[in-house]
Amino acid sequence: MTSQPQRRTWLWIMAVVGGLVTLGLGVYFIKVGLDQANQVAGILGLFVSIAGLLLSAYSVIQVSSAARVGNSGATRMTQSSGSNSTNIQSTGDITIGDNNKMGGQ
């Protein structure tokens, strides 16, 4: 897992690269004219849409394969607060409070 400064660095790098690509496309579209820019933008939009479709299909496959794994691949969440109060969620199991008593009873 990456650290917070490393994530922030990658975020800045991607933002700068995205900005430069957008600026470059804008300059290119101004130079070639509106008709040619419209054709190129349509083709670029087609490829971006195909990439998005493939990425979403990949995500669906990842989620469905993780769901088949069962408990070993499931996320477990534990929260503690107050005096000896615990909330644990793992594949539908929830424990709230001391011995499942609500409030100060």
C-alpha positions as a printed NumPy array, in Angstrom:
array([[  0.   ,   0.   ,   0.   ],
       [  1.311,   3.46 ,  -0.852],
       [  1.855,   6.16 ,   1.715],
       [ -0.083,   9.431,   1.808],
       [  2.791,  11.609,   0.414],
       [  3.321,   9.098,  -2.397],
       [ -0.387,   9.213,  -3.29 ],
       [ -0.347,  12.99 ,  -3.242],
       [  2.696,  13.021,  -5.55 ],
       [  0.97 ,  10.705,  -8.038],
       [ -2.169,  12.845,  -7.861],
       [ -0.177,  15.973,  -8.735],
       [  1.677,  14.177, -11.539],
       [ -1.603,  12.963, -13.058],
       [ -3.185,  16.421, -12.714],
       [ -0.23 ,  18.074, -14.479],
       [ -0.16 ,  15.452, -17.262],
       [ -3.937,  15.758, -17.723],
       [ -3.671,  19.537, -17.873],
       [ -0.866,  19.409, -20.434],
       [ -2.777,  16.928, -22.609],
       [ -5.881,  19.143, -22.473],
       [ -3.855,  22.239, -23.319],
       [ -2.109,  20.443, -26.183],
       [ -5.404,  19.221, -27.639],
       [ -6.846,  22.723, -27.368],
       [ -3.922,  24.241, -29.271],
       [ -4.105,  21.469, -31.888],
       [ -7.847,  21.954, -32.376],
       [ -7.407,  25.713, -32.815],
       [ -4.712,  25.189, -35.47 ],
       [ -6.571,  22.578, -37.568],
       [ -9.929,  24.339, -37.634],
       [-13.404,  23.517, -36.409],
       [-14.337,  20.816, -38.953],
       [-11.129,  18.806, -38.567],
       [-11.209,  19.282, -34.776],
       [-14.765,  17.917, -34.699],
       [-13.713,  14.774, -36.591],
       [-10.643,  14.163, -34.422],
       [-12.637,  14.773, -31.216],
       [-15.243,  12.25 , -32.357],
       [-12.589,   9.591, -32.929],
       [-10.872,  10.35 , -29.603],
       [-14.255,  10.161, -27.884],
       [-14.839,   6.726, -29.417],
       [-11.549,   5.39 , -28.047],
       [-12.132,   6.925, -24.597],
       [-15.615,   5.349, -24.515],
       [-14.241,   1.928, -25.453],
       [-11.56 ,   2.216, -22.751],
       [-14.238,   3.165, -20.197],
       [-16.396,   0.224, -21.218],
       [-13.474,  -2.193, -20.864],
       [-12.539,  -0.722, -17.483],
       [-16.103,  -1.053, -16.179],
       [-16.312,  -4.658, -17.424],
       [-13.018,  -5.413, -15.662],
       [-14.4  ,  -3.872, -12.443],
       [-17.556,  -5.998, -12.634],
       [-15.456,  -9.126, -13.094],
       [-13.271,  -8.188, -10.096],
       [-16.294,  -7.575,  -7.857],
       [-18.009, -10.795,  -8.853],
       [-14.85 , -12.848,  -8.305],
       [-14.325, -11.197,  -4.892],
       [-17.923, -12.03 ,  -3.956],
       [-17.303, -15.693,  -4.78 ],
       [-14.264, -15.805,  -2.474],
       [-16.481, -15.567,   0.613],
       [-15.263, -14.561,   4.061],
       [-11.564, -14.723,   3.237],
       [-11.87 , -11.86 ,   0.735],
       [-14.497,  -9.85 ,   2.618],
       [-13.778,  -6.582,   4.341],
       [-14.083,  -6.622,   8.121],
       [-14.862,  -3.42 ,   9.971],
       [-14.491,  -2.942,  13.722],
       [-15.423,   0.161,  15.705],
       [-14.979,   0.758,  19.431],
       [-16.205,   3.655,  21.551],
       [-17.374,   4.447,  25.049],
       [-16.803,   2.004,  27.858],
       [-16.411,  -1.472,  26.394],
       [-18.703,  -0.832,  23.405],
       [-17.914,  -2.676,  20.162],
       [-19.462,  -2.744,  16.699],
       [-18.124,  -5.474,  14.386],
       [-19.394,  -5.972,  10.847],
       [-18.328,  -8.968,   8.833],
       [-20.586, -10.518,   6.196],
       [-23.756,  -9.425,   7.975],
       [-22.797, -10.025,  11.645],
       [-23.263,  -7.031,  13.927],
       [-22.542,  -6.762,  17.643],
       [-23.639,  -3.51 ,  19.268],
       [-22.96 ,  -2.465,  22.86 ],
       [-22.089,  -4.565,  25.916],
       [-23.607,  -8.032,  25.617],
       [-26.   ,  -6.683,  22.963],
       [-27.614,  -4.259,  25.445],
       [-28.528,  -0.87 ,  24.079],
       [-27.959,   2.301,  26.079],
       [-26.866,   2.382,  29.723],
       [-28.852,  -0.614,  30.931]])
